[in-house]
Coordinates of C-alpha atoms in Angstrom, one line a residue:
M90 CA -116.9 -105.0 -7.0
S91 CA -115.7 -105.2 -3.4
N92 CA -114.7 -102.2 -1.4
M93 CA -111.2 -101.3 -0.3
F94 CA -109.5 -98.7 1.8
C95 CA -106.0 -97.4 1.2
F96 CA -104.5 -94.0 2.0
Q97 CA -100.8 -94.8 2.1
C98 CA -99.6 -92.8 -0.9
E99 CA -99.6 -89.1 -1.7
Q100 CA -102.0 -89.2 -4.6
T101 CA -104.7 -91.2 -2.8
A102 CA -108.2 -90.4 -4.0
G103 CA -109.5 -87.0 -2.9
G104 CA -106.6 -86.7 -0.5
K105 CA -108.6 -89.0 1.9
G106 CA -108.3 -92.6 0.7
C107 CA -109.0 -94.9 -2.3
T108 CA -112.2 -96.9 -1.7
K109 CA -113.2 -98.2 -5.1
V110 CA -109.9 -98.8 -6.9
G111 CA -106.3 -97.5 -6.2
V112 CA -105.1 -94.5 -8.0
C113 CA -102.0 -96.6 -8.5
G114 CA -104.0 -99.2 -10.4
K115 CA -104.4 -101.6 -7.5
Q116 CA -107.7 -103.4 -7.6
P117 CA -109.8 -103.9 -4.4
E118 CA -109.1 -107.7 -4.3
V119 CA -105.4 -106.9 -4.2
S120 CA -105.7 -104.2 -1.6
N121 CA -107.8 -106.5 0.6
K122 CA -105.3 -109.3 0.2
Q123 CA -102.5 -106.9 1.2
D124 CA -104.5 -106.0 4.3
E125 CA -104.9 -109.7 5.1
L126 CA -101.2 -110.1 4.8
I127 CA -100.6 -107.2 7.2
C128 CA -102.9 -108.8 9.7
A129 CA -101.1 -112.1 9.4
L130 CA -97.7 -110.4 9.9
V131 CA -99.1 -109.0 13.2
G132 CA -99.9 -112.6 14.1
L133 CA -96.4 -113.6 13.3
A134 CA -95.0 -110.8 15.4
R135 CA -97.2 -111.9 18.3
A136 CA -96.0 -115.5 17.9
S137 CA -92.3 -114.6 17.7
Y138 CA -92.1 -111.5 19.9
S139 CA -91.1 -113.1 23.2
K140 CA -88.2 -115.1 21.6
A141 CA -85.7 -114.5 18.9
P142 CA -87.5 -114.8 15.5
S143 CA -86.3 -117.5 13.2
K144 CA -84.3 -116.7 10.0
N145 CA -87.4 -117.6 8.0
A146 CA -89.7 -115.4 10.1
V147 CA -87.4 -112.4 9.5
E148 CA -87.3 -113.0 5.7
L149 CA -91.1 -113.3 5.6
M150 CA -91.6 -110.2 7.7
L151 CA -89.3 -108.2 5.4
K152 CA -90.9 -109.6 2.2
G153 CA -94.4 -109.3 3.5
L154 CA -94.1 -105.7 4.4
F155 CA -92.2 -104.8 1.3
T156 CA -94.9 -106.5 -0.8
T157 CA -97.5 -104.1 0.4
V158 CA -95.6 -100.9 -0.5
T159 CA -97.2 -98.9 -3.2
N160 CA -96.5 -100.0 -6.8
V161 CA -94.9 -103.3 -5.9
N162 CA -97.4 -106.1 -6.1
F163 CA -100.6 -106.2 -8.1
N164 CA -101.1 -110.0 -8.0
T165 CA -103.4 -111.8 -5.6
V166 CA -101.9 -115.2 -6.4
T167 CA -98.4 -114.2 -5.1
I168 CA -99.9 -112.4 -2.1
E169 CA -102.0 -115.4 -1.1
K170 CA -99.0 -117.6 -1.3
L171 CA -97.1 -115.3 1.0
I172 CA -100.0 -115.2 3.5
D173 CA -99.9 -119.0 3.6
E174 CA -96.2 -119.0 4.2
V175 CA -96.6 -116.4 7.0
R176 CA -99.3 -118.4 8.7
K177 CA -97.3 -121.6 8.5
E178 CA -94.3 -119.9 10.1
K179 CA -96.6 -118.4 12.7
E180 CA -97.9 -121.9 13.7
S181 CA -94.4 -123.2 14.0
A182 CA -93.4 -120.3 16.2
G183 CA -96.2 -121.0 18.7
N184 CA -99.2 -119.6 16.9
A185 CA -101.1 -116.4 17.8
Q186 CA -104.1 -114.5 16.6
D187 CA -103.9 -112.3 13.5
F188 CA -104.9 -108.7 13.9
P189 CA -108.7 -108.5 13.2
I190 CA -108.9 -107.2 9.6
E191 CA -112.1 -105.3 10.4
N192 CA -110.1 -103.2 12.9
L193 CA -107.3 -102.4 10.6
W194 CA -108.7 -99.0 9.4
S195 CA -111.1 -98.3 12.2
A196 CA -110.1 -96.4 15.3
D197 CA -110.2 -92.9 16.9
S198 CA -108.8 -90.7 14.2
D199 CA -105.7 -89.7 16.1
I200 CA -104.9 -93.2 17.2
M201 CA -105.5 -94.5 13.6
S202 CA -103.2 -91.7 12.3
L203 CA -100.4 -92.6 14.7
R204 CA -100.8 -96.4 14.3
S205 CA -100.9 -96.1 10.5
T206 CA -97.8 -93.8 10.5
L207 CA -95.9 -96.5 12.3
L208 CA -97.1 -99.2 9.9
L209 CA -96.2 -97.2 6.8
G210 CA -92.8 -96.4 8.2
L211 CA -92.2 -100.1 8.9
K212 CA -93.1 -100.9 5.3
G213 CA -90.6 -98.4 4.0
M214 CA -87.8 -99.7 6.4
A215 CA -88.6 -103.3 5.2
A216 CA -87.7 -102.3 1.7
Y217 CA -84.3 -101.0 2.8
A218 CA -83.7 -104.0 5.1
Y219 CA -84.5 -106.4 2.3
H220 CA -82.0 -104.8 -0.1
A221 CA -79.3 -105.1 2.6
Y222 CA -80.5 -108.7 3.4
V223 CA -80.0 -109.9 -0.2
L224 CA -76.4 -108.6 0.0
G225 CA -75.8 -110.6 3.1
K226 CA -76.0 -107.8 5.6
Q227 CA -78.3 -107.9 8.6
N228 CA -78.6 -106.0 11.9
E229 CA -80.2 -108.0 14.7
E230 CA -81.6 -104.9 16.4
V231 CA -83.2 -103.8 13.2
N232 CA -84.7 -107.3 12.5
N233 CA -86.1 -107.5 16.1
W234 CA -87.6 -104.1 15.8
F235 CA -89.9 -105.2 12.9
F236 CA -91.4 -107.7 15.3
K237 CA -91.6 -105.2 18.1
G238 CA -93.2 -102.6 15.8
M239 CA -95.7 -105.0 14.3
Y240 CA -96.6 -106.3 17.8
A241 CA -97.0 -102.8 19.0
F242 CA -99.2 -102.0 16.0
G243 CA -101.7 -104.6 17.2
E244 CA -101.8 -103.3 20.8
D245 CA -103.6 -100.3 22.5
H246 CA -101.4 -97.3 23.4
S247 CA -101.9 -93.8 24.5
I248 CA -101.1 -90.9 22.1
E249 CA -97.9 -90.3 24.1
E250 CA -96.9 -93.9 23.8
W251 CA -97.5 -93.9 20.0
L252 CA -95.3 -90.8 19.6
S253 CA -92.6 -92.4 21.7
L254 CA -92.7 -95.5 19.5
L255 CA -92.5 -93.4 16.3
M256 CA -89.4 -91.6 17.6
E257 CA -87.8 -94.9 18.6
F258 CA -88.6 -96.3 15.1
G259 CA -87.0 -93.2 13.5
M260 CA -83.7 -94.0 15.2
I261 CA -83.9 -97.7 14.2
N262 CA -84.5 -96.7 10.6
L263 CA -81.3 -94.6 10.8
K264 CA -79.4 -97.8 11.7
C265 CA -81.2 -99.6 8.8
M266 CA -80.2 -97.0 6.3
E267 CA -76.6 -97.1 7.6
L268 CA -76.7 -100.9 7.2
L269 CA -77.9 -100.6 3.5
D270 CA -75.2 -97.9 2.9
E271 CA -72.6 -100.4 4.2
A272 CA -74.1 -103.2 2.1
N273 CA -74.0 -101.2 -1.1
T274 CA -70.6 -99.7 -0.7
S275 CA -68.9 -102.9 0.4
A276 CA -70.4 -104.7 -2.6
Y277 CA -70.0 -102.0 -5.3
G278 CA -67.5 -99.5 -3.9
T279 CA -67.9 -95.8 -2.8
P280 CA -69.9 -93.8 -5.3
V281 CA -68.0 -91.3 -7.4
P282 CA -69.3 -88.4 -9.5
A283 CA -70.5 -89.6 -12.9
K284 CA -72.0 -87.9 -16.0
V285 CA -74.9 -90.0 -17.4
T286 CA -76.3 -89.6 -20.9
T287 CA -80.0 -89.9 -21.8
I288 CA -79.2 -90.7 -25.4
I289 CA -80.1 -94.3 -26.3
E290 CA -77.6 -96.0 -28.7
K291 CA -78.9 -98.0 -31.6
G292 CA -79.2 -101.8 -31.1
P293 CA -80.8 -104.1 -28.5
F294 CA -81.2 -102.7 -25.0
I295 CA -82.7 -103.4 -21.5
V296 CA -84.0 -100.8 -19.1
V297 CA -83.7 -101.6 -15.4
S298 CA -85.9 -99.8 -13.0
G299 CA -86.2 -99.8 -9.2
H300 CA -83.6 -99.9 -6.4
D301 CA -82.0 -103.4 -6.3
L302 CA -78.4 -103.0 -7.4
L303 CA -77.8 -106.8 -7.1
D304 CA -80.3 -107.5 -9.8
L305 CA -78.6 -104.9 -12.0
K306 CA -75.2 -106.5 -11.3
Q307 CA -76.4 -109.9 -12.2
L308 CA -78.0 -108.6 -15.4
L309 CA -74.7 -106.8 -16.4
E310 CA -72.8 -110.0 -15.9
Q311 CA -75.2 -112.1 -18.0
T312 CA -75.3 -109.6 -20.9
E313 CA -71.5 -109.0 -21.1
G314 CA -70.3 -109.4 -24.6
K315 CA -73.7 -110.0 -26.1
G316 CA -74.2 -106.6 -27.8
I317 CA -77.0 -105.6 -25.5
N318 CA -76.8 -102.2 -23.8
I319 CA -78.2 -101.6 -20.3
Y320 CA -79.9 -98.4 -19.2
T321 CA -81.1 -97.3 -15.8
H322 CA -84.5 -95.9 -15.1
G323 CA -85.8 -93.8 -12.1
E324 CA -84.2 -94.8 -8.8
M325 CA -81.6 -96.9 -10.5
L326 CA -79.8 -93.9 -11.9
P327 CA -77.3 -93.6 -9.0
A328 CA -76.0 -97.1 -10.0
H329 CA -73.7 -95.2 -12.5
G330 CA -71.7 -93.8 -9.6
Y331 CA -70.7 -97.2 -8.1
P332 CA -67.2 -98.3 -9.4
E333 CA -68.2 -102.0 -9.5
L334 CA -71.2 -101.3 -11.7
K335 CA -69.8 -98.5 -13.9
K336 CA -66.9 -100.7 -14.9
Y337 CA -69.2 -102.5 -17.3
P338 CA -68.9 -100.6 -20.6
H339 CA -72.4 -101.7 -21.7
L340 CA -74.0 -99.8 -18.7
K341 CA -74.6 -96.9 -21.1
G342 CA -76.9 -94.3 -19.6
N343 CA -80.4 -93.5 -18.3
F344 CA -83.8 -94.0 -20.0
G345 CA -86.7 -91.7 -19.2
T346 CA -87.6 -89.8 -16.1
A347 CA -89.4 -90.8 -13.0
W348 CA -91.8 -93.8 -12.5
Q349 CA -95.1 -92.0 -13.1
N350 CA -94.2 -91.2 -16.7
Q351 CA -93.5 -94.8 -17.7
Q352 CA -96.8 -95.5 -19.5
K353 CA -96.0 -92.7 -21.9
E354 CA -92.3 -93.2 -22.1
F355 CA -92.4 -97.0 -22.5
D356 CA -95.1 -96.9 -25.1
N357 CA -94.1 -99.1 -28.2
V358 CA -90.4 -98.9 -27.2
P359 CA -88.3 -101.7 -28.9
G360 CA -86.5 -102.7 -25.7
A361 CA -87.1 -104.9 -22.6
F362 CA -87.9 -103.6 -19.2
L363 CA -87.0 -105.2 -15.8
F364 CA -88.7 -104.0 -12.6
T365 CA -86.8 -104.8 -9.4
T366 CA -88.8 -102.8 -6.7
N367 CA -91.7 -100.4 -6.3
C368 CA -91.7 -98.4 -9.5
L369 CA -94.2 -100.5 -11.5
M370 CA -97.4 -99.0 -13.0
P371 CA -100.0 -101.3 -14.8
P372 CA -98.3 -101.8 -18.2
K373 CA -100.1 -100.8 -21.3
P374 CA -100.8 -103.4 -24.0
S375 CA -98.4 -101.8 -26.4
Y376 CA -95.4 -102.8 -24.2
M377 CA -96.8 -105.4 -21.8
D378 CA -95.0 -108.3 -23.6
R379 CA -91.6 -106.8 -22.9
V380 CA -92.0 -106.0 -19.1
F381 CA -90.4 -108.4 -16.6
T382 CA -90.6 -108.5 -12.8
T383 CA -88.3 -109.9 -10.1
E384 CA -88.1 -110.1 -6.3
V385 CA -91.4 -109.0 -4.6
V386 CA -92.6 -107.1 -7.7
S387 CA -95.5 -109.0 -9.4
Y388 CA -98.2 -108.3 -11.9
P389 CA -100.7 -110.7 -13.5
E390 CA -99.5 -112.2 -16.8
L391 CA -96.0 -110.6 -16.6
V392 CA -93.0 -113.0 -16.7
H393 CA -91.4 -113.1 -13.3
I394 CA -87.7 -113.9 -12.8
D395 CA -87.2 -116.1 -9.7
E396 CA -84.1 -116.8 -7.8
A397 CA -82.6 -120.3 -7.7
N398 CA -79.6 -121.2 -5.6
G399 CA -78.8 -117.5 -5.0
K400 CA -78.8 -116.6 -8.7
K401 CA -81.3 -115.3 -11.2
D402 CA -81.4 -116.4 -14.9
F403 CA -82.3 -113.3 -16.9
T404 CA -82.4 -115.2 -20.2
P405 CA -86.1 -114.3 -20.9
V406 CA -85.3 -110.6 -20.6
I407 CA -82.2 -111.0 -22.7
E408 CA -84.0 -112.9 -25.5
K409 CA -86.8 -110.4 -25.6
A410 CA -84.3 -107.5 -26.0
M411 CA -82.6 -109.4 -28.8
E412 CA -85.9 -110.1 -30.5
L413 CA -87.0 -106.5 -30.4
G414 CA -83.6 -105.3 -31.6
G415 CA -83.8 -101.7 -30.3
W416 CA -83.8 -98.6 -32.4
K417 CA -82.0 -98.6 -35.8
E418 CA -80.4 -95.2 -35.0
D419 CA -79.4 -93.5 -31.8
K420 CA -82.4 -92.1 -30.1
V421 CA -82.1 -88.7 -28.3
L422 CA -84.2 -88.7 -25.2
T423 CA -84.3 -85.7 -22.9
G424 CA -85.1 -84.9 -19.3
I425 CA -88.2 -82.9 -18.3
N426 CA -86.4 -79.6 -19.0
G427 CA -84.7 -80.7 -22.3
G428 CA -81.3 -81.7 -21.0
T429 CA -79.4 -84.8 -22.3
E430 CA -76.9 -85.2 -19.4
L431 CA -77.4 -86.0 -15.8
M432 CA -75.0 -86.1 -12.9
T433 CA -75.0 -88.5 -10.0
G434 CA -72.5 -90.0 -7.5
F435 CA -72.4 -87.3 -4.8
G436 CA -72.8 -89.6 -1.8
H437 CA -71.4 -88.8 1.6
G438 CA -68.0 -90.3 0.6
T439 CA -67.6 -87.7 -2.3
V440 CA -69.1 -84.7 -0.5
L441 CA -67.1 -85.3 2.8
G442 CA -64.0 -85.8 0.6
V443 CA -64.3 -82.1 -0.4
A444 CA -65.6 -81.0 3.0
D445 CA -62.7 -78.5 3.5
K446 CA -63.6 -76.9 0.1
V447 CA -67.2 -76.7 1.0
I448 CA -66.5 -75.2 4.5
D449 CA -64.1 -72.6 3.0
A450 CA -66.8 -71.6 0.5
V451 CA -69.3 -71.1 3.3
K452 CA -66.9 -69.1 5.4
A453 CA -65.9 -67.0 2.3
G454 CA -69.6 -66.3 1.6
A455 CA -69.5 -68.1 -1.8
I456 CA -72.1 -70.6 -0.4
R457 CA -74.9 -68.9 1.5
H458 CA -77.3 -71.8 1.9
F459 CA -77.8 -75.5 1.3
F460 CA -81.2 -76.9 0.2
L461 CA -81.9 -80.6 0.3
V462 CA -84.6 -80.8 -2.4
G463 CA -85.5 -84.5 -2.7
G464 CA -87.9 -87.3 -2.2
C465 CA -90.4 -89.1 -4.4
D466 CA -91.9 -87.9 -7.6
G467 CA -95.5 -88.4 -8.5
A468 CA -98.3 -87.6 -11.0
K469 CA -100.4 -85.2 -9.0
P470 CA -100.4 -81.5 -10.1
G471 CA -98.2 -79.2 -8.0
R472 CA -94.9 -81.0 -8.3
N473 CA -93.6 -78.4 -10.8
Y474 CA -93.0 -76.4 -7.5
Y475 CA -89.7 -78.3 -7.1
T476 CA -88.5 -77.4 -10.6
E477 CA -89.3 -73.8 -10.0
F478 CA -87.7 -73.8 -6.5
V479 CA -84.4 -75.0 -8.0
E480 CA -84.6 -72.7 -11.0
K481 CA -85.2 -69.7 -8.7
S482 CA -82.7 -70.6 -6.0
P483 CA -80.0 -67.9 -5.8
K484 CA -76.6 -68.6 -7.5
D485 CA -74.8 -68.7 -4.1
T486 CA -76.9 -71.7 -2.9
V487 CA -76.3 -75.5 -3.3
I488 CA -78.9 -78.1 -4.1
L489 CA -78.4 -81.5 -2.6
T490 CA -80.9 -84.0 -3.9
L491 CA -81.9 -87.7 -3.8
A492 CA -84.6 -90.1 -4.8
C493 CA -86.7 -89.8 -8.0
G494 CA -88.1 -86.4 -7.2
K495 CA -84.8 -85.1 -8.7
F496 CA -86.0 -85.9 -12.2
R497 CA -88.0 -82.6 -12.0
F498 CA -84.8 -80.7 -12.3
N499 CA -81.7 -82.9 -12.6
D500 CA -81.2 -82.1 -16.3
L501 CA -81.0 -78.3 -15.5
N502 CA -77.6 -76.6 -15.8
I503 CA -77.6 -74.1 -13.0
G504 CA -73.8 -73.7 -12.8
E505 CA -71.1 -74.4 -10.3
I506 CA -69.6 -72.9 -7.1
G507 CA -65.9 -73.2 -6.7
G508 CA -65.7 -76.1 -9.2
L509 CA -68.5 -78.0 -7.5
P510 CA -71.9 -78.4 -9.4
R511 CA -74.7 -76.6 -7.7
I512 CA -76.9 -79.7 -8.1
M513 CA -75.4 -82.7 -6.3
D514 CA -77.3 -86.0 -6.6
M515 CA -76.7 -88.0 -3.5
G516 CA -78.4 -91.2 -4.7
Q517 CA -81.6 -93.2 -4.1
C518 CA -84.2 -92.4 -1.4
N519 CA -82.3 -94.6 1.1
D520 CA -79.3 -92.4 0.6
A521 CA -81.0 -89.9 2.9
Y522 CA -78.4 -91.4 5.2
S523 CA -75.7 -89.6 3.1
A524 CA -77.5 -86.3 3.6
I525 CA -77.8 -86.9 7.3
K526 CA -74.1 -87.8 7.6
V527 CA -73.0 -84.7 5.6
A528 CA -75.3 -82.5 7.8
V529 CA -73.8 -83.9 11.0
A530 CA -70.3 -83.4 9.7
L531 CA -71.0 -79.8 8.7
S532 CA -72.5 -79.1 12.1
Q533 CA -69.4 -80.5 13.8
A534 CA -67.2 -78.3 11.6
F535 CA -69.1 -75.2 12.3
K536 CA -69.6 -76.2 16.0
C537 CA -73.3 -75.8 15.9
S538 CA -76.4 -78.0 15.8
V539 CA -77.8 -79.2 12.5
N540 CA -80.8 -76.9 13.0
E541 CA -78.4 -73.9 13.1
L542 CA -76.8 -74.8 9.8
P543 CA -77.6 -72.8 6.7
L544 CA -79.6 -75.9 5.5
T545 CA -83.2 -76.4 4.7
L546 CA -84.9 -79.6 3.8
V547 CA -87.6 -79.2 1.0
L548 CA -89.1 -82.7 0.7
S549 CA -91.6 -84.3 -1.8
W550 CA -93.2 -87.5 -0.7
Y551 CA -95.2 -90.2 -2.5
E552 CA -94.9 -93.6 -0.7
Q553 CA -93.9 -95.3 2.5
K554 CA -90.1 -95.0 2.2
A555 CA -90.6 -91.2 2.5
V556 CA -92.5 -91.8 5.7
C557 CA -89.7 -93.8 7.4
I558 CA -87.1 -91.1 6.3
L559 CA -89.3 -88.3 7.7
L560 CA -89.6 -90.2 11.0
T561 CA -85.8 -90.5 11.1
L562 CA -85.3 -86.8 10.6
L563 CA -87.8 -86.0 13.3
A564 CA -86.2 -88.5 15.7
L565 CA -82.9 -86.7 15.1
G566 CA -84.6 -83.5 16.1
I567 CA -84.3 -81.9 12.7
K568 CA -86.8 -79.0 12.4
N569 CA -88.1 -76.6 9.7
I570 CA -88.8 -79.3 7.1
Y571 CA -90.9 -78.1 4.2
I572 CA -93.1 -80.9 2.8
G573 CA -95.3 -81.2 -0.2
P574 CA -97.1 -81.3 -2.6
S575 CA -99.7 -82.2 0.0
V576 CA -100.0 -83.2 3.6
P577 CA -100.3 -87.0 4.1
A578 CA -103.9 -88.2 4.4
F579 CA -103.0 -90.4 7.3
F580 CA -102.0 -87.4 9.4
S581 CA -105.1 -86.4 11.5
Q582 CA -105.4 -82.7 12.2
N583 CA -104.3 -83.1 15.8
V584 CA -101.2 -85.2 14.8
L585 CA -100.3 -82.6 12.2
N586 CA -100.7 -79.9 14.8
V587 CA -98.2 -81.7 17.1
L588 CA -95.7 -82.1 14.3
V589 CA -96.0 -78.4 13.3
E590 CA -95.7 -77.3 16.9
K591 CA -92.9 -79.6 17.9
F592 CA -90.8 -79.8 14.7
N593 CA -92.0 -76.8 12.7
I594 CA -93.0 -79.0 9.8
T595 CA -94.2 -76.6 7.1
P596 CA -96.4 -77.4 4.1
I597 CA -95.0 -75.8 0.9
T598 CA -96.6 -72.7 -0.6
T599 CA -94.9 -71.2 -3.6
P600 CA -91.2 -71.3 -4.5
E601 CA -91.0 -67.4 -4.2
E602 CA -92.7 -67.2 -0.8
D603 CA -90.8 -70.2 0.6
L604 CA -87.4 -68.9 -0.6
K605 CA -88.1 -65.5 0.8
K606 CA -89.1 -67.1 4.2
I607 CA -86.0 -69.3 4.3
L608 CA -83.4 -66.8 3.1
G609 CA -85.0 -63.6 4.5

């Protein structure tokens, strides 16, 4: 078996790096092909950097980077095809040398740390840009920065220059998240609060996982009137808040919890599963025949739904759901804490719509503090911290949340303050933009900086989208961020020291100790 090296996710082996096989299930051959793709993308950036990149070059850059995000692509065949397409485009753009693959993970530890942080951030931003792209929304500055960033990745820089690049990237990612927010709301409306059941009704059903709302919309259209119910999974839960999606009566509820539990939760389930983005784990034989992929998601032997003329034909997924038939009686599933109802839809449109109510509650002392407890979920021990943190948070505090980390506690009923639920789900990981927008609005209302607000960010990370969000928060000057359950392996000790000193980034300890430190 060939060797590999990957340290881009939180559960990387030994907290240092996967070298034999990925903890995610990625084989060495796949990992090495993904590295080759990254090196080819640097070559494409070099060939296109001095001029405006072509439309095809932009699409390949977004797809290429997105393909290498954790839990997206486990298929050497599709990666090799993408490498060939990238190199053909590179040749037509003027040709340039790929980044030497032997240098990809070898450098001074601090330089490699900073260089890797930029690359991983670019991977996360590519996922967001791609989702906006399929909805017809682009930003030329964002597109061009992918080429600037990948070009810079292949060059030598001082530590100060790398740090400057990372801060510049953070602000570009803010524009990218704003772009995606505009793309989603213009296509599906402004999210509104929605109660979502976890009870699965009898009869045929399809579970849709990931982040791509366009795939869900097309599936809803194609299943209308066919007696098939649609359920969201993981990061697709916030779809229930969008008016143009929730209007479909057969969008029924949410199946299961976060991505890392799927091998247990999908086992022998009589329904079909569609993966639209980076939430896929290697499927078990007991349900492999009913798992389908689309977009950049790919796994050997799974049926892939391709696009043709701007549309996708989900007939194979629909037929499999009909064949399996679903459960014969309603199936009561629960969240991690036993609840059967989840809330979502508290994006910036909703929260800012009741801003006066929130501000009055703070001034009256009814709300003492806001916590943004959000980010990725994962399998490694220690993530029960986030459940306990929310359970132990005082009754005069509000929990804002986003991304799939919320499945640790989003089925808890911890009450309301002034008619508002204490847990407010702001959406997917990219909806960190909503949290930022709300924080800025509150800081303006109270005539103070964001760092002076009664607001603390308690983040869980797993993959590369968490990296780009963190860089955006740092670029905005937001300090006192608690991060866990472990420190990223790609942060060298010196780089971590800089982040602690400059931004007061704090590794989590225990819920009790951290709450005491925050609230005094």
